[in-house]
């Protein structure tokens, strides 16, 4: 099984890493050569961390790294059995990719999207073979987080869903299937909680640090909602809230005004060095 990953950001590099660790040949494609170089370094660092912790042998890390190649050339994805995209969260960009993949890949190749908020059914509609489009929603940090949410578009065939579920297990992850809906399952539950934590900051109810500590010690979460927002990216959280708000047309999903301001200010969390905390 040959896997292609489009987009060499945090999610794309994590997906490439877990696929290679499971023994799959992986080609990572991105338009930007520096992004590919960064991804190779990130994967190397993460594998080194796993070796240091004794989670994997050094030889296993070397094998995984050898299974990953990178390219800026889109057409080299033509021999892939499964292509997972992890590019920018824009419907038109993702639909455009699916149309381009349709033109170069075999008719039985599977196209998966790591989208956290875009309708899989709309994405599938971009393909001439919509039954082959499915969601594979990984969680950050990908090497650590066990779940992959499998999202079935209205058009996804049973055979494709079964193949992708089995493949996710082969990657050492735990698949769980959801029908296509706004925010799927995890983000529909998690993003409103983060949004409400941001409202608590906005109302001046408690400090960022205290709100995070309360949820860690009072709800046993591994990290507080504001630290999690910084990890996910505030722009991504806002995107999910807007999808829920507009999709369900329900005011209970209204994005926090402070969340909107933080995004407008470019305070997106870890990736920009500043969110609810500062990162250097
Ligand atoms: N690569 C490899 N290993 C990593 C890693 C990486 N990038 N990041 C962390 N680890 C490993 C560490 O080595 C450590 O391993 P051991 O348990 O063997 O010691 C383990 O993960 C825990 O890491 P740390 O000790 O550094 O720190 P921690 O205990 O505070 O855990 C955390 C960090 C895993 C991020 C934890 O805080 C956590 O689970 N947080 C919640 C994360 C979460 O909810 N993610 C989902 C975000 S939502 C999303 O991604 C989808 C979306 O659509 C928005």
XYZ file of C-alpha atoms and ligand atoms in Angstrom:
334
model
C 0.000 0.000 0.000
C 1.490 3.312 -1.094
C 0.299 6.378 0.800
C 0.486 10.000 -0.288
C 0.214 12.899 2.147
C -0.506 16.375 0.782
C 0.511 19.246 3.057
C 3.672 19.125 5.154
C 2.408 21.048 8.196
C 1.986 19.722 11.738
C -0.804 17.302 10.844
C 0.676 16.147 7.522
C 4.069 15.382 9.042
C 2.460 13.520 11.950
C 0.325 11.440 9.579
C 3.363 10.621 7.421
C 5.261 9.559 10.545
C 2.609 7.145 11.859
C 2.049 5.679 8.380
C 5.786 5.060 7.915
C 6.109 3.604 11.409
C 3.431 1.113 10.386
C 5.627 0.103 7.432
C 3.880 1.969 4.622
C 5.738 3.736 1.836
C 4.847 7.443 2.157
C 5.279 10.320 -0.285
C 4.720 13.765 1.229
C 3.854 16.495 -1.272
C 3.839 20.232 -0.551
C 4.308 23.289 -2.764
C 6.959 24.658 -0.427
C 10.435 23.087 -0.261
C 11.158 24.741 3.147
C 7.905 23.245 4.519
C 9.056 19.792 3.377
C 12.439 20.317 5.017
C 10.720 21.407 8.252
C 8.482 18.333 8.148
C 11.485 16.036 7.728
C 13.121 17.679 10.773
C 9.899 17.463 12.843
C 9.512 13.771 12.018
C 13.183 13.146 12.868
C 12.792 14.922 16.232
C 9.598 13.061 17.102
C 11.128 9.677 16.188
C 14.241 10.523 18.246
C 11.983 11.345 21.192
C 10.250 7.979 20.852
C 13.607 6.172 20.724
C 14.831 8.071 23.794
C 11.664 7.091 25.694
C 12.183 3.446 24.692
C 8.887 3.432 22.778
C 10.622 2.194 19.587
C 14.052 0.790 18.632
C 16.515 3.096 16.846
C 16.436 0.710 13.856
C 12.637 1.112 13.629
C 13.017 4.909 13.544
C 15.607 4.583 10.742
C 13.305 2.257 8.771
C 10.391 4.677 9.153
C 12.485 7.611 8.020
C 13.691 5.645 4.987
C 10.075 4.949 3.980
C 9.265 8.672 3.744
C 10.140 10.696 0.661
C 9.114 14.262 -0.146
C 8.336 16.161 -3.322
C 6.961 19.447 -4.595
C 5.705 17.694 -7.750
C 1.969 16.944 -7.500
C 1.884 14.459 -10.391
C 4.210 12.066 -8.538
C 1.173 11.109 -6.426
C -0.208 9.203 -9.430
C 0.833 5.723 -8.147
C -0.645 6.129 -4.636
C -3.352 3.760 -3.322
C -4.446 6.236 -0.660
C -3.880 9.995 -0.596
C -4.529 11.877 2.661
C -4.757 15.636 2.377
C -3.905 17.953 5.252
C -3.822 21.341 3.529
C -5.436 24.653 4.472
C -9.055 24.432 5.742
C -10.667 25.908 2.626
C -13.349 24.008 0.740
C -12.311 25.336 -2.663
C -8.630 24.445 -2.133
C -9.493 20.917 -1.008
C -12.077 20.390 -3.759
C -9.496 21.575 -6.291
C -7.022 18.996 -4.988
C -9.594 16.231 -5.329
C -10.251 17.232 -8.941
C -6.496 17.196 -9.656
C -6.099 13.798 -7.962
C -9.024 12.451 -10.011
C -7.077 13.373 -13.137
C -3.860 11.539 -12.210
C -4.734 8.642 -9.866
C -6.194 5.209 -10.621
C -9.990 5.011 -10.336
C -9.674 2.706 -7.291
C -7.351 5.043 -5.335
C -8.890 6.381 -2.112
C -8.856 10.084 -1.201
C -9.027 10.942 2.487
C -9.280 14.389 4.021
C -7.976 15.313 7.462
C -10.397 18.241 7.588
C -11.695 19.214 11.023
C -14.647 21.250 9.815
C -15.441 20.932 6.121
C -18.352 18.812 4.885
C -17.053 15.523 3.484
C -20.196 15.255 1.383
C -19.365 18.547 -0.361
C -15.754 17.441 -0.838
C -16.824 14.079 -2.275
C -19.051 15.912 -4.754
C -15.875 17.362 -6.306
C -14.773 13.870 -7.423
C -15.937 12.009 -10.513
C -15.840 8.920 -8.233
C -17.350 10.366 -5.032
C -17.618 6.954 -3.353
C -13.838 6.964 -2.850
C -13.757 10.126 -0.721
C -13.726 9.813 3.085
C -12.598 11.717 6.187
C -9.627 10.540 8.257
C -9.502 13.006 11.113
C -6.277 12.711 13.114
C -5.600 14.566 16.374
C -2.638 16.681 17.418
C -0.001 15.509 18.379
C -0.606 12.760 15.808
C 2.112 10.365 17.046
C 0.535 10.377 20.520
C -3.226 10.677 20.041
C -4.906 7.305 19.650
C -8.152 8.215 17.851
C -8.784 8.619 14.148
C -12.332 9.793 13.446
C -13.482 8.199 10.187
C -16.114 10.372 8.538
C -18.357 8.894 5.904
C -19.611 11.299 3.273
C -23.127 10.550 2.065
C -21.465 9.103 -1.054
C -18.654 7.033 0.596
C -18.947 3.332 -0.311
C -18.998 0.583 2.322
C -15.876 -0.931 0.736
C -13.906 2.323 1.074
C -15.046 2.816 4.683
C -14.036 -0.763 5.537
C -10.610 -0.409 3.862
C -9.828 2.880 5.599
C -10.973 1.538 8.972
C -8.690 -1.509 8.601
C -5.824 0.689 7.443
C -6.219 2.979 10.449
C -5.917 -0.068 12.705
C -2.822 -1.152 10.769
C -1.365 2.301 11.586
C -1.753 1.456 15.272
C -4.615 3.907 15.769
C -8.185 3.382 16.987
C -10.763 4.212 14.302
C -14.303 5.242 15.163
C -16.832 6.030 12.436
C -19.124 9.062 12.298
C -21.598 10.197 9.670
C -20.820 13.530 8.052
C -22.129 16.430 10.125
C -20.831 19.831 11.274
C -17.817 19.266 13.536
C -18.310 15.494 13.322
C -18.263 14.156 16.930
C -15.080 15.249 18.711
C -15.014 18.864 17.608
C -18.757 19.272 18.119
C -18.174 18.394 21.771
C -14.708 19.864 22.316
C -14.763 23.204 20.450
C -17.809 24.623 22.331
C -16.036 23.837 25.597
C -12.917 25.700 24.486
C -15.109 28.565 23.219
C -16.852 28.769 26.609
C -13.472 28.843 28.384
C -12.554 31.815 26.158
C -15.850 33.490 27.135
C -14.866 33.009 30.788
C -11.576 34.849 30.090
C -13.496 37.540 28.201
C -15.834 38.049 31.166
C -12.820 38.302 33.494
C -14.067 35.453 35.672
C -10.622 33.982 36.350
C -7.118 34.031 34.905
C -6.096 31.891 31.940
C -3.799 29.850 34.182
C -6.523 29.300 36.795
C -9.157 28.263 34.248
C -6.721 25.714 32.810
C -5.798 24.450 36.272
C -9.490 24.108 37.199
C -10.192 21.896 34.183
C -7.014 19.848 34.760
C -7.660 19.254 38.436
C -11.450 19.364 38.406
C -12.197 17.439 35.222
C -8.961 15.432 34.877
C -8.166 16.844 31.422
C -4.500 16.382 30.433
C -4.263 20.064 29.564
C -6.585 23.018 30.146
C -8.912 24.294 27.380
C -6.890 27.478 26.772
C -3.575 25.599 26.481
C -5.389 23.210 24.146
C -6.668 26.142 22.063
C -3.066 27.335 21.706
C -1.996 23.824 20.650
C -4.779 23.429 18.071
C -4.466 27.018 16.756
C -7.028 29.728 17.508
C -7.775 30.137 13.796
C -8.695 26.442 13.634
C -10.901 26.737 16.734
C -12.654 29.774 15.197
C -13.132 27.892 11.936
C -14.796 25.004 13.763
C -17.049 27.326 15.790
C -18.109 29.187 12.652
C -18.872 25.877 10.943
C -21.048 24.795 13.904
C -22.711 28.230 14.244
C -23.547 28.620 10.553
C -24.186 24.917 9.902
C -26.672 24.323 12.723
C -27.852 27.965 12.640
C -27.949 27.826 16.434
C -26.752 30.712 18.686
C -25.383 28.251 21.239
C -22.358 27.856 18.937
C -21.652 31.623 18.587
C -17.855 32.157 18.532
C -16.520 34.112 21.508
C -15.829 37.787 20.641
C -12.401 37.404 22.286
C -11.611 34.397 20.063
C -12.419 36.505 16.997
C -10.236 39.356 18.259
C -7.296 37.073 19.041
C -7.439 35.656 15.512
C -7.731 39.158 14.010
C -4.643 40.160 16.008
C -2.687 37.179 14.668
C -2.419 35.610 18.145
C -3.007 32.076 16.913
C -1.302 30.101 19.682
C 1.901 28.065 19.586
C 2.399 28.450 15.845
C 2.704 32.253 16.087
C 4.474 32.279 19.467
C 1.506 33.930 21.204
C -2.015 32.887 22.098
C -3.390 32.618 25.612
C 0.241 32.030 26.631
C 3.535 33.051 25.057
C 5.841 30.499 23.415
C 9.481 31.049 22.502
N 6.009 12.912 19.060
C 6.266 11.808 19.779
N 5.949 11.695 21.083
C 5.371 12.760 21.690
C 5.069 13.960 20.984
C 5.426 14.007 19.603
N 5.159 15.082 18.855
N 4.473 14.827 21.851
C 4.389 14.209 23.037
N 4.933 12.963 22.928
C 4.984 11.921 23.975
C 6.014 12.214 25.039
O 7.264 11.708 24.667
C 5.433 11.482 26.245
O 5.721 10.093 26.135
P 5.720 9.128 27.434
O 4.295 9.080 27.933
O 6.169 7.817 26.897
O 6.631 9.752 28.406
C 3.940 11.663 26.056
O 3.732 11.938 24.673
C 3.410 12.799 26.875
O 4.135 14.010 26.520
P 4.808 15.004 27.575
O 5.330 14.225 28.758
O 5.751 15.886 26.818
O 3.678 15.981 27.997
P 2.268 15.693 28.584
O 2.223 14.493 29.462
O 1.843 17.010 29.114
O 1.403 15.369 27.291
C 0.066 15.938 25.469
C 1.328 16.256 26.209
C 0.164 14.548 24.834
C -0.053 16.989 24.362
C -1.147 15.975 26.476
O -1.136 17.183 27.174
C -2.475 15.823 25.815
O -2.918 14.716 25.532
N -3.176 16.960 25.575
C -4.453 16.985 24.893
C -4.210 16.939 23.414
C -5.498 16.963 22.642
O -6.585 17.015 23.156
N -5.352 16.925 21.325
C -6.463 16.993 20.440
C -6.506 18.338 19.835
S -7.881 18.476 18.739
C -7.255 18.095 17.235
O -6.103 17.884 17.037
C -8.210 17.966 16.114
C -8.901 19.131 15.614
O -9.627 18.990 14.652
C -8.780 20.477 16.193
